[in-house]
Coordinates of C-alpha atoms in Angstrom, one line a residue:
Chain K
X192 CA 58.3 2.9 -44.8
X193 CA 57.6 1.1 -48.2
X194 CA 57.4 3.6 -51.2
X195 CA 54.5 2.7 -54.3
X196 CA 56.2 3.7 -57.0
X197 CA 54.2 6.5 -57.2
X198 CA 55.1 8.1 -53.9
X199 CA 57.3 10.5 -55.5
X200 CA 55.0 11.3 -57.7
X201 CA 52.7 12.3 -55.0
X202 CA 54.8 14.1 -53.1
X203 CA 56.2 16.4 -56.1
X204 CA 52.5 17.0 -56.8
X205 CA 52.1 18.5 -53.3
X206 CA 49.8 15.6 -51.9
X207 CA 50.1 15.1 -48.2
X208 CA 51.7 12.0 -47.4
X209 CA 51.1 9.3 -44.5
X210 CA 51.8 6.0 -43.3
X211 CA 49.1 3.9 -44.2
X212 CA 50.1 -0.1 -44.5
X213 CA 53.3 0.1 -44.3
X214 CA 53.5 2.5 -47.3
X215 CA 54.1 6.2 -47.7
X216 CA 50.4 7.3 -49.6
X217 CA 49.1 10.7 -50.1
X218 CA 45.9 11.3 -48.2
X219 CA 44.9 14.4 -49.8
X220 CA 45.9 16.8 -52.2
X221 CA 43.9 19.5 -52.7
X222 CA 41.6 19.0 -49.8
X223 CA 39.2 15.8 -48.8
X224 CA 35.7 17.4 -49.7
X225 CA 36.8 18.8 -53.1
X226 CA 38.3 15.3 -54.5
X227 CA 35.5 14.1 -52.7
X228 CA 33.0 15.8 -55.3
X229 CA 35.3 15.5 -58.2
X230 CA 34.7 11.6 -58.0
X231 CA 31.0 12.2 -57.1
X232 CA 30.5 14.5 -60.0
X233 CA 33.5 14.2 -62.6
X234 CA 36.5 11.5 -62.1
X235 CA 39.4 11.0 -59.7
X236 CA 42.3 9.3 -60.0
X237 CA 44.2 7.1 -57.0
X238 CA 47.1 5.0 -57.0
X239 CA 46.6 1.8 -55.3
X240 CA 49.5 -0.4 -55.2
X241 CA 49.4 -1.2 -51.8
X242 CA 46.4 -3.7 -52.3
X243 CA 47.8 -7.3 -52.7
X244 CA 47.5 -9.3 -56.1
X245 CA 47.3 -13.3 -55.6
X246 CA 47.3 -15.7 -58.0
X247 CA 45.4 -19.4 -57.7
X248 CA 45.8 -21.7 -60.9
X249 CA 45.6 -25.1 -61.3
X250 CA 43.6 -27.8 -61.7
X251 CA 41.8 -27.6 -58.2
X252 CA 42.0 -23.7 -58.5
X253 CA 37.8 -23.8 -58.0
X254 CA 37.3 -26.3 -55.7
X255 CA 40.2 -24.2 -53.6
X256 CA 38.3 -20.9 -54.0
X257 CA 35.0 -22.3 -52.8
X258 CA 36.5 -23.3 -49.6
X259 CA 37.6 -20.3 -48.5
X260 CA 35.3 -17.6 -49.6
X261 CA 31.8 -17.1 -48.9
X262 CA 30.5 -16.0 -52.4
X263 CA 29.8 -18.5 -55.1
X264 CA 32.9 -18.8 -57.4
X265 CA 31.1 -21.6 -59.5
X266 CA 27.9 -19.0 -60.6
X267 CA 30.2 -16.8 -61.8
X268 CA 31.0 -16.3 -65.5
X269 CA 34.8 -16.2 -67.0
X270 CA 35.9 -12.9 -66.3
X271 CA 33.0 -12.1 -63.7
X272 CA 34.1 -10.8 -60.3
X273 CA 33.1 -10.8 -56.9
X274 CA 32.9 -9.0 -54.0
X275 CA 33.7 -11.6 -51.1
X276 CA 34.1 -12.0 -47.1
X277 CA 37.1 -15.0 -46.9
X278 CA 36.2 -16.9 -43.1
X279 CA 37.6 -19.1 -40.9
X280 CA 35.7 -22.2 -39.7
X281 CA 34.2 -20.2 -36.9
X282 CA 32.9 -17.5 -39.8
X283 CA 34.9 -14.9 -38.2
X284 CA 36.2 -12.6 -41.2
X285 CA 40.0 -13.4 -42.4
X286 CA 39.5 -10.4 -45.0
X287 CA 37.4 -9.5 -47.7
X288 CA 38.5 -9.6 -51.4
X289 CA 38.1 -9.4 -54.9
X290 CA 37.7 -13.2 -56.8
X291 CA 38.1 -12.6 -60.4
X292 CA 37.6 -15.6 -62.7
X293 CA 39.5 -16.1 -65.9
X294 CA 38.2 -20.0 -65.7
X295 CA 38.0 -22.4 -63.3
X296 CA 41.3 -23.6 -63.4
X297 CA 42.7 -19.4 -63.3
X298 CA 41.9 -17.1 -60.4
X299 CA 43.1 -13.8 -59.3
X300 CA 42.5 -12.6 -55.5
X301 CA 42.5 -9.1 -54.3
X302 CA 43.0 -8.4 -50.7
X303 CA 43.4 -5.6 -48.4
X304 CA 47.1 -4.3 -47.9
X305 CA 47.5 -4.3 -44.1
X306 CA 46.2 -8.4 -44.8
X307 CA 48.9 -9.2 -47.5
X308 CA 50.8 -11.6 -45.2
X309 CA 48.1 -12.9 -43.3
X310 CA 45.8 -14.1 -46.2
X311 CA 48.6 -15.4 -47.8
X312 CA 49.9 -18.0 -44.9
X313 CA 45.9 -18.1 -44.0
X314 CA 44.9 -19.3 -47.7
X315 CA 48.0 -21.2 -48.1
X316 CA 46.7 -23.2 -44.9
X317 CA 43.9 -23.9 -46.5
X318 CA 44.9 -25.3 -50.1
X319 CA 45.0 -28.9 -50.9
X320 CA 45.4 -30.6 -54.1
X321 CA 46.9 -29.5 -57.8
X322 CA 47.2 -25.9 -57.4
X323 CA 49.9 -22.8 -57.4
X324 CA 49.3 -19.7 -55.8
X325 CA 51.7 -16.9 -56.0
X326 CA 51.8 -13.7 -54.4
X327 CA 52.0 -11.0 -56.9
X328 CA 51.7 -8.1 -55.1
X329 CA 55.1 -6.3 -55.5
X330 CA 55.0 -6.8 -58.9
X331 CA 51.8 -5.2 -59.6
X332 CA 50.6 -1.9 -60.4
X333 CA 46.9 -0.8 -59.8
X334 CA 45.3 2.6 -60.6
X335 CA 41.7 3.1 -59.6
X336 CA 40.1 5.8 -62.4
X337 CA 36.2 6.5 -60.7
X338 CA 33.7 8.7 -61.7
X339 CA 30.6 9.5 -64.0
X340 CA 33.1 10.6 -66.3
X341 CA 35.7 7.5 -65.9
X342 CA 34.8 5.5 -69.0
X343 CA 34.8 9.1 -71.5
X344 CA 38.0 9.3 -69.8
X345 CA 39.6 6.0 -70.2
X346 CA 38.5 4.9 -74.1
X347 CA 40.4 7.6 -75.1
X348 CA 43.2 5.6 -74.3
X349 CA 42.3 1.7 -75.5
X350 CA 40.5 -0.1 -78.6
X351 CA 38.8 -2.4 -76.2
X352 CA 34.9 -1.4 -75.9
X353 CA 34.8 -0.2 -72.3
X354 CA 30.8 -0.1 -72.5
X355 CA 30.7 -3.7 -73.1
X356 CA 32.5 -4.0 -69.8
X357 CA 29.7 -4.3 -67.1
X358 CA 29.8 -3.4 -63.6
X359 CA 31.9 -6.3 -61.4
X360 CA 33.3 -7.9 -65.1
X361 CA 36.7 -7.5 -66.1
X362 CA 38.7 -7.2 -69.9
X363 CA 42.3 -7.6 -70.7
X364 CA 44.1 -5.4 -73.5
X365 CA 46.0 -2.6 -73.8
X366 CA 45.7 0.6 -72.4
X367 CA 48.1 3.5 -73.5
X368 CA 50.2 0.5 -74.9
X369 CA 50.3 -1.6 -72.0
X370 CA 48.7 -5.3 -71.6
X371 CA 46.9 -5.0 -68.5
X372 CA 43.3 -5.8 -66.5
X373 CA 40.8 -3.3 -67.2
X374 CA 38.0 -4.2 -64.4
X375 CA 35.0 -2.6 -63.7
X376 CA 34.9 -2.0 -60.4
X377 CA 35.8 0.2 -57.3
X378 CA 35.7 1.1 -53.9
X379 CA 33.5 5.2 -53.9
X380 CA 30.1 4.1 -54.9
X381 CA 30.6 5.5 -59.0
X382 CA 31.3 4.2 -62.2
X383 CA 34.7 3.2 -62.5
X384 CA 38.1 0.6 -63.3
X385 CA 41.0 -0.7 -61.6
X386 CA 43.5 -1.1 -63.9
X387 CA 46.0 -3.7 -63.1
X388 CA 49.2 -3.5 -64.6
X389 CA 53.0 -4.7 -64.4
X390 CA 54.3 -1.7 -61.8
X391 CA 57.5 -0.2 -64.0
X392 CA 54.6 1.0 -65.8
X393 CA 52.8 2.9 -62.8
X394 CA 54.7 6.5 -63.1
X395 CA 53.9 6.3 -67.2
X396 CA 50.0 5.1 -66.5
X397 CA 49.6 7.8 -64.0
X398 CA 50.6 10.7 -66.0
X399 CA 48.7 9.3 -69.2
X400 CA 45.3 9.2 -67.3
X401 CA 45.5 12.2 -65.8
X402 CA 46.3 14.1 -69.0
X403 CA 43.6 12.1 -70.8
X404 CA 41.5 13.2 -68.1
X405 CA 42.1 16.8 -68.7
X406 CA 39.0 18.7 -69.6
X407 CA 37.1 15.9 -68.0
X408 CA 37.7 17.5 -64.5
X409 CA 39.9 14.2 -63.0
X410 CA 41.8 15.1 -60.2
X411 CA 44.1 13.2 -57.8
X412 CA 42.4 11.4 -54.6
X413 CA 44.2 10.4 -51.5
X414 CA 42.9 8.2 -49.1
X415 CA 40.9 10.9 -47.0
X416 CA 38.8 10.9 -49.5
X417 CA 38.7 7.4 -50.8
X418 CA 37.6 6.7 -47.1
X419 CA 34.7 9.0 -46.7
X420 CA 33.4 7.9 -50.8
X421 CA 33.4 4.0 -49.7
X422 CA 31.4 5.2 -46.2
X423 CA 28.9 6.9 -48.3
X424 CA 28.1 3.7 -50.5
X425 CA 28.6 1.5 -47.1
X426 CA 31.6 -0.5 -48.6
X427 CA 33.5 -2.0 -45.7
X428 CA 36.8 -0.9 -44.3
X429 CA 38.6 -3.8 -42.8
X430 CA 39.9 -3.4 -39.3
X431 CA 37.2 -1.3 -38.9
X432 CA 33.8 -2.1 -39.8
X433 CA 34.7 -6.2 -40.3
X434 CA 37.9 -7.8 -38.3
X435 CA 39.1 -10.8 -36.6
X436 CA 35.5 -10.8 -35.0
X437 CA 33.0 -10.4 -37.1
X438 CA 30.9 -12.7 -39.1
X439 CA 29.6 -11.7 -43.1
X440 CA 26.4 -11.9 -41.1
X441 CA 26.8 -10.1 -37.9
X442 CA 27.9 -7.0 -40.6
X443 CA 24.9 -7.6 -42.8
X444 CA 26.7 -8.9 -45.7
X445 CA 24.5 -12.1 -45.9
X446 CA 24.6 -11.2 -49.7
X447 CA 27.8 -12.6 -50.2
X448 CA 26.9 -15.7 -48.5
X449 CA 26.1 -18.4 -50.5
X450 CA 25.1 -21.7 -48.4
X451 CA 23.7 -22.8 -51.9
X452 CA 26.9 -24.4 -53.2
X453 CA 27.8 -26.2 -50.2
X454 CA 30.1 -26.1 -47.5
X455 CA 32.7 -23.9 -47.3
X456 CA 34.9 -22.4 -44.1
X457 CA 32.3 -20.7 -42.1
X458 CA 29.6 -22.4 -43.6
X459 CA 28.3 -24.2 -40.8
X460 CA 28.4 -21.0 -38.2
X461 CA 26.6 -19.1 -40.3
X462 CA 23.6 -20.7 -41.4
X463 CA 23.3 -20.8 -37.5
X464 CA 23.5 -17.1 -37.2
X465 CA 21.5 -16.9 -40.4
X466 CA 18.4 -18.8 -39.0
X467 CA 18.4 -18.1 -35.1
X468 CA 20.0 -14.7 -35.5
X469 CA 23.1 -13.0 -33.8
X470 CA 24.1 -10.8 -30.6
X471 CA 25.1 -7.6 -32.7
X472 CA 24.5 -6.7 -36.3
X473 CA 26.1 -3.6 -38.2
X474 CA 23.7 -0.6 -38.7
X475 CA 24.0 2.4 -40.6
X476 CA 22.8 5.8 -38.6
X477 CA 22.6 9.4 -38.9
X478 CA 23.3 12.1 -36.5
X479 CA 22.1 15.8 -36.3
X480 CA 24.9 18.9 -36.7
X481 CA 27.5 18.7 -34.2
X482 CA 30.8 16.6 -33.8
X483 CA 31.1 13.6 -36.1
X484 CA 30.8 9.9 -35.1
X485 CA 34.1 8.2 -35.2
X486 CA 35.4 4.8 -35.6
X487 CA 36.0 3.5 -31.7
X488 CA 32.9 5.7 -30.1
X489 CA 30.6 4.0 -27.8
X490 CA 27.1 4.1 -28.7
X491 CA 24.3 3.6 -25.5
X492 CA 20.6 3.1 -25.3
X493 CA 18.8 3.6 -22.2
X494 CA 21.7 4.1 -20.0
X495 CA 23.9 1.1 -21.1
X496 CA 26.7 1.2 -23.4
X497 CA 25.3 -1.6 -26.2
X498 CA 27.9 -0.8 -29.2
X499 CA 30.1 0.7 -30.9
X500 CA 31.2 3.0 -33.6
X501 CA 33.0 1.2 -36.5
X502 CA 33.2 4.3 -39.0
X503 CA 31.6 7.6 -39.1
X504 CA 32.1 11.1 -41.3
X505 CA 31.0 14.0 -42.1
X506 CA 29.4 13.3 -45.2
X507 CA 30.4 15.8 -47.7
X508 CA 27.7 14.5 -50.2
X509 CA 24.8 13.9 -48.0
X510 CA 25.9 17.3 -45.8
X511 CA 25.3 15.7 -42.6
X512 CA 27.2 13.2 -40.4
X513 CA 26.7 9.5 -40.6
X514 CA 28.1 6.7 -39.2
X515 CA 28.5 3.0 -39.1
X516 CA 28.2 0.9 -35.9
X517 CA 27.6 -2.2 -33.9
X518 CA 24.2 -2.4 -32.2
X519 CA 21.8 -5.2 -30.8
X520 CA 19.1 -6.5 -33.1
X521 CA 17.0 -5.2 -31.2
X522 CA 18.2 -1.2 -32.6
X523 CA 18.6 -2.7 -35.9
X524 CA 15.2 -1.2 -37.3
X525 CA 15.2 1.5 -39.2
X526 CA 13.9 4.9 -37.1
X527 CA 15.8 3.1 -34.2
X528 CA 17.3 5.5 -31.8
X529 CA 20.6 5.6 -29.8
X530 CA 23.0 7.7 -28.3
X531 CA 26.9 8.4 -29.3
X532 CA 28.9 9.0 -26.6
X533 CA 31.7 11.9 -28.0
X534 CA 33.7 13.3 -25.4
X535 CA 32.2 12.3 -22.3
X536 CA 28.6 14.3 -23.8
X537 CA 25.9 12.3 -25.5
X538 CA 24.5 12.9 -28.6
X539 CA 21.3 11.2 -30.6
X540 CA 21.7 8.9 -33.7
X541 CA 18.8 7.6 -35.8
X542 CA 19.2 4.1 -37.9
X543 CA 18.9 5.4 -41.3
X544 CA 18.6 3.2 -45.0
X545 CA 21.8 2.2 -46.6
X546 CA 23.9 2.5 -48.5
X547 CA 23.9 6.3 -47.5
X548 CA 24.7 7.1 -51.5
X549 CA 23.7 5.4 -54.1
X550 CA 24.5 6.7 -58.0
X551 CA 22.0 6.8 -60.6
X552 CA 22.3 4.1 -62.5
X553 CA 21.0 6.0 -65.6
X554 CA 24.5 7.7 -65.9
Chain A
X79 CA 53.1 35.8 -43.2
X80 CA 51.4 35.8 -40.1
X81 CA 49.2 38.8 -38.8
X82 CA 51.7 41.0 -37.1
X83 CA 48.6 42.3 -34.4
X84 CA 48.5 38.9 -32.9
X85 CA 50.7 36.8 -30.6
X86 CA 50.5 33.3 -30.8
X87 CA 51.0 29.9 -29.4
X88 CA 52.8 26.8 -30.1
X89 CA 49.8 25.1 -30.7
X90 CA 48.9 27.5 -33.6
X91 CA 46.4 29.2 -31.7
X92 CA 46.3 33.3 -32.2
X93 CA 45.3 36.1 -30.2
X94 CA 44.5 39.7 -31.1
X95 CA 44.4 42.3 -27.8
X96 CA 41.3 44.4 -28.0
X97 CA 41.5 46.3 -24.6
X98 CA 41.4 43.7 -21.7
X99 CA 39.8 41.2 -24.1
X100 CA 41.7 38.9 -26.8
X101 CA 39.9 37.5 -29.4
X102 CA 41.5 34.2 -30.3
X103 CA 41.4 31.7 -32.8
X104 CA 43.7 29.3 -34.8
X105 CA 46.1 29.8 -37.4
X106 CA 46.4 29.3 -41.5
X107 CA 48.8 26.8 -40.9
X108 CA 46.7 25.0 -38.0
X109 CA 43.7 25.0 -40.6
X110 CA 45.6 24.3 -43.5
X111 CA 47.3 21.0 -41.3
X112 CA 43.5 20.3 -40.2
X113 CA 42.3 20.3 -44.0
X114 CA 38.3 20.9 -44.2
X115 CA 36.9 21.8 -40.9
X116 CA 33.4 20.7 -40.1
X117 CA 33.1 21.1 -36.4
X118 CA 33.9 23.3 -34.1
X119 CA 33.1 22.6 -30.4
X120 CA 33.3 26.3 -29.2
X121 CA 33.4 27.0 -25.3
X122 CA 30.3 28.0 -23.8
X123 CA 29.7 32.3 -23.0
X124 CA 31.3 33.0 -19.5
X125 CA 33.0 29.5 -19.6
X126 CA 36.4 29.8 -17.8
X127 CA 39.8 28.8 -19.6
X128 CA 43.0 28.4 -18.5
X129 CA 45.9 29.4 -20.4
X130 CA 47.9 26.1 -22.0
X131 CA 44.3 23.9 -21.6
X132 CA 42.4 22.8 -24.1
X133 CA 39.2 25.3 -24.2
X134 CA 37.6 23.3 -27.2
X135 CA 37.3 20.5 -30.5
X136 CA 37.9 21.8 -33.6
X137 CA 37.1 18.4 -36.4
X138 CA 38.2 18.0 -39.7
X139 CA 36.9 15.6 -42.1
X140 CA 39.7 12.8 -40.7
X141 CA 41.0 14.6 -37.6
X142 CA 39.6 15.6 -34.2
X143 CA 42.0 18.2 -32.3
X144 CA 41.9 20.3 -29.3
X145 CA 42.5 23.9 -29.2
X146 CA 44.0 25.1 -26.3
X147 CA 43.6 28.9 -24.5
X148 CA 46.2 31.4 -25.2
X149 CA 45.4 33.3 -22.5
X150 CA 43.3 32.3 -19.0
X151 CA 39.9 33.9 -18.1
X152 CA 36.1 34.3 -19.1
X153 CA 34.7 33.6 -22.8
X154 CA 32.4 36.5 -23.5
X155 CA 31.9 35.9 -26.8
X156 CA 32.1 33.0 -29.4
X157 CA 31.5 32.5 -32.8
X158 CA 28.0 31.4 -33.6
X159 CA 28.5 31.7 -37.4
X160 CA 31.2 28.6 -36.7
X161 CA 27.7 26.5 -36.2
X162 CA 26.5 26.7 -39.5
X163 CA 29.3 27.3 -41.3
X164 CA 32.6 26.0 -40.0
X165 CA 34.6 26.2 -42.7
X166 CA 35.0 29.8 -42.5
X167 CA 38.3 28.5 -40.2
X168 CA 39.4 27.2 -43.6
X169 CA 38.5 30.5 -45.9
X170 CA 39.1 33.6 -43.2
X171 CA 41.4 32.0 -40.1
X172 CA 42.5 35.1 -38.9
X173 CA 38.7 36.9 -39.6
X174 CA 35.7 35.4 -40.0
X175 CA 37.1 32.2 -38.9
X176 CA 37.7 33.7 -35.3
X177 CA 36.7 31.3 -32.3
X178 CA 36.3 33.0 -29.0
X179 CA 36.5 36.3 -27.1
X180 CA 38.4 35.9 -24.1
X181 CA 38.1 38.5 -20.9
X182 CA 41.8 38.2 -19.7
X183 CA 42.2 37.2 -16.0
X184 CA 46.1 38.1 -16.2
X185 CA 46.9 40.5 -19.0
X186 CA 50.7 39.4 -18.6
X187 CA 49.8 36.3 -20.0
X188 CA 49.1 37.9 -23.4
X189 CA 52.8 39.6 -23.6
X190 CA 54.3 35.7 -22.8
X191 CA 53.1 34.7 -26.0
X192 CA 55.1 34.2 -29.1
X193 CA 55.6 37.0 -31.6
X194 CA 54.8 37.1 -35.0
X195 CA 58.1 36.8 -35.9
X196 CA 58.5 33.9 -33.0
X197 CA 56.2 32.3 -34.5
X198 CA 56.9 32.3 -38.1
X199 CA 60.2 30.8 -37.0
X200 CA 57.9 28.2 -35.3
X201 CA 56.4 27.2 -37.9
X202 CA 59.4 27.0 -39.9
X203 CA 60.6 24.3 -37.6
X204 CA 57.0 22.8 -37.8
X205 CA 57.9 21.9 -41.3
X206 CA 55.4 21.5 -44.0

């Protein structure tokens, strides 16, 4: 098993440790609901340097980028980001990702850890022209600080102006006295940065948040948690709620589909799907008190087994289990009702509104 | 320390004799393993369980495991505060958080089980 350089750290802090990616990461510390609420309410802290750091420069860096991802890398600003499926030709979902911009000719991709490998050899595949791309991943550090209380926390420790930082834009300066990324955004739903940084540095940055969050209520959050904060604000989980067979639109993520700026890898099979509609589509639903919908459960209507179960939680915000799934278009409504099949017993689920949670945005 | 007026089971299950009934429910170090428990899928009144088969669900926030009977014979009473308020298991394991009430069909079965001190030693070996 691969260590972060933080594992250590986690373990002498008294996290409980899994395998998750190939890496030894804590998936709780103190207990799933209560980091749960601390990022809901004050600020948690996680170490994420499993994720996978690429790098695409050169002169054809754009026109690289807007063949392979759905979003529209063009519309953005310099040091904008976005939130993007990546597709094959057939529109099924390679991974999703983080584009950030520096400029056209400078862009940084963030992909999901268990994907490291295969987005690399898949974008590689892909590139033509006057480019580089480098896989950074070992070499980088990330720490995800989110919260209401994230930005209090982290100006005490930089000069840049964190508040001119919007939501999905990025800065670059010091923080604690090291040059890193300081981007602002996040994977639970709140306020927050992902700090990307050279990894020597991790143990240092670790301990300098969480004593500058001190007072502030920041704890540690493992991965239990970080799981049940991105089902609340319906973020996907690849391998889960997208994979090898899935389309952006099939998952309801027509969003970050852009047919505006031209073709692109998918292009073609989605504007199909887009106009004359698809077999399945993604659906968020609640159930009433009982077991909890789990990724893998069959879900049936009249009878019939129709779908399936991508995610599902207790939700400790919302008090109540909800759940993520696979369904016909013809459940996709919301009010629409359906069974879960959990342990051999049935159990009714109701489409509900998502995302589940949504912040205030007056914080 | 365990409770040294229960037996238990490797399964981290316990059991408490009250006459010819045991009432039975999981350990601190099953519900500390578990994390926060929010379900608990408790054996219907006058269900019959067998000792060593699972009797029941008991869900955490990431993890769905079975509990499994200590002893064999008839549920006479469960623990309907476990409904609304299931992480009691978490807070009072060995009170409050008790499961089931089981009406033994083989009272030897309850003097197989592991002793405190068995058990302990158990759990040692568990590791934590």
């Amino acid at each position: 098993m691969k260590k972060t350089p933080l594992s250590a750290v986690h373990e002498k802090m008294g996290a409980r440790m899994v395998e998750f990616a190939g890496f030894a990461m804590p998936v709780q510390y103190t207990g799933i609901i209560e980091e749960h609420t601390a990022v809901r309410t004050k600020a948690g802290l996680f170490d994420l340097y499993h994720m996978g750091e690429f790098w695409l420069t050169g002169p054809d860096a754009l026109k690289n980028v807007q063949k392979i991802i759905t979003q529209d890398a063009e519309a953005l600003s310099d040091r904008q980001i976005a939130y993007t499926p990546m597709c094959r030709p057939d529109g099924t979902i390679v991974d999703d990702l983080l584009v950030y911009r520096w400029n056209p000719e400078k862009f940084l991709l963030v992909v999901n850890a268990a994907n490291i490998q295969k987005d690399f050899d898949w974008i590689k595949s892909q590139l033509s022209g006057n480019y580089e791309f480098e896989d950074h991943s070992e070499r980088t550090g990330l720490i995800a600080l989110q919260g209401p209380k994230a930005q209090e926390i982290l100006q005490k420790l930089t000069r840049q102006n964190l508040k001119a930082v919007k939501f999905y834009w990025f800065t670059t300066g010091k923080v604690n006295g090291v040059d890193m990324i300081i981007s602002r955004t996040g994977y639970t739903g709140e306020d927050g940065f992902e700090l990307y940084f050279p990894a020597e540095k991790s143990e240092m940055m670790w301990h300098a948040l969480l004593e500058a969050g001190q007072g502030h209520g920041l704890v540690p959050v493992g991965l239990g948690a970080r799981d049940t904060l991105r089902l609340e604000a319906r973020l996907m989980l690849y391998g889960n709620d997208i994979h090898d067979q899935t389309t952006p639109i099939e998952a309801n993520l027509d969003w970050t589909v852009k047919f505006g700026k031209g073709p692109f890898n998918g292009s073609e099979v989605l504007k199909k799907q887009k106009e004359s509609g698809t077999t399945k589509t993604l659906v968020g639903f609640e159930m009433g008190k009982g077991p909890a919908p789990r990724h893998g459960y069959a879900i049936y209507s009249q009878g019939q087994k129709v779908g399936e179960v991508t995610s599902g939680t207790m939700s400790p915000t919302l008090q109540k289990n909800i759940g993520l799934g696979y369904v016909p278009p013809s459940l996709k409504a919301i009010g629409s009702t359906f069974e879960v099949e959990i342990r051999g017993k049935m159990y009714p689920a109701t489409v509900i509104p998502t995302p589940f949670y949504s912040r205030s945005k007056d914080k | 320390m365990v409770p040294s007026n229960c037996r238990y089971t490797k399964d981290h299950e316990w059991a408490r004799l009250e006459g010819k009934k045991v009432v039975v429910g999981v350990t601190e170090f099953a519900a500390k393993q578990l994390g926060d428990v929010v379900f608990v899928d408790v054996p219907q009144l006058g269900a019959k369980v067998e000792a060593g088969k699972t009797m029941g669900v008991i869900e955490s926030v990431k993890t769905v495991s079975d509990m499994y009977a200590p002893v064999s014979g008839k549920v006479v009473a469960r623990n309907d505060a476990l409904e609304g308020d299931p992480a009691l298991v978490n807070q009072d394991p060995f009170g409050k958080g008790w499961i089931v009430e089981i009406e033994m069909a083989n009272p030897a079965e309850y003097d197989r089980l592991m002793s405190p001190k068995e058990y302990e030693e158990h759990v040692a070996k568990s590791g934590h």
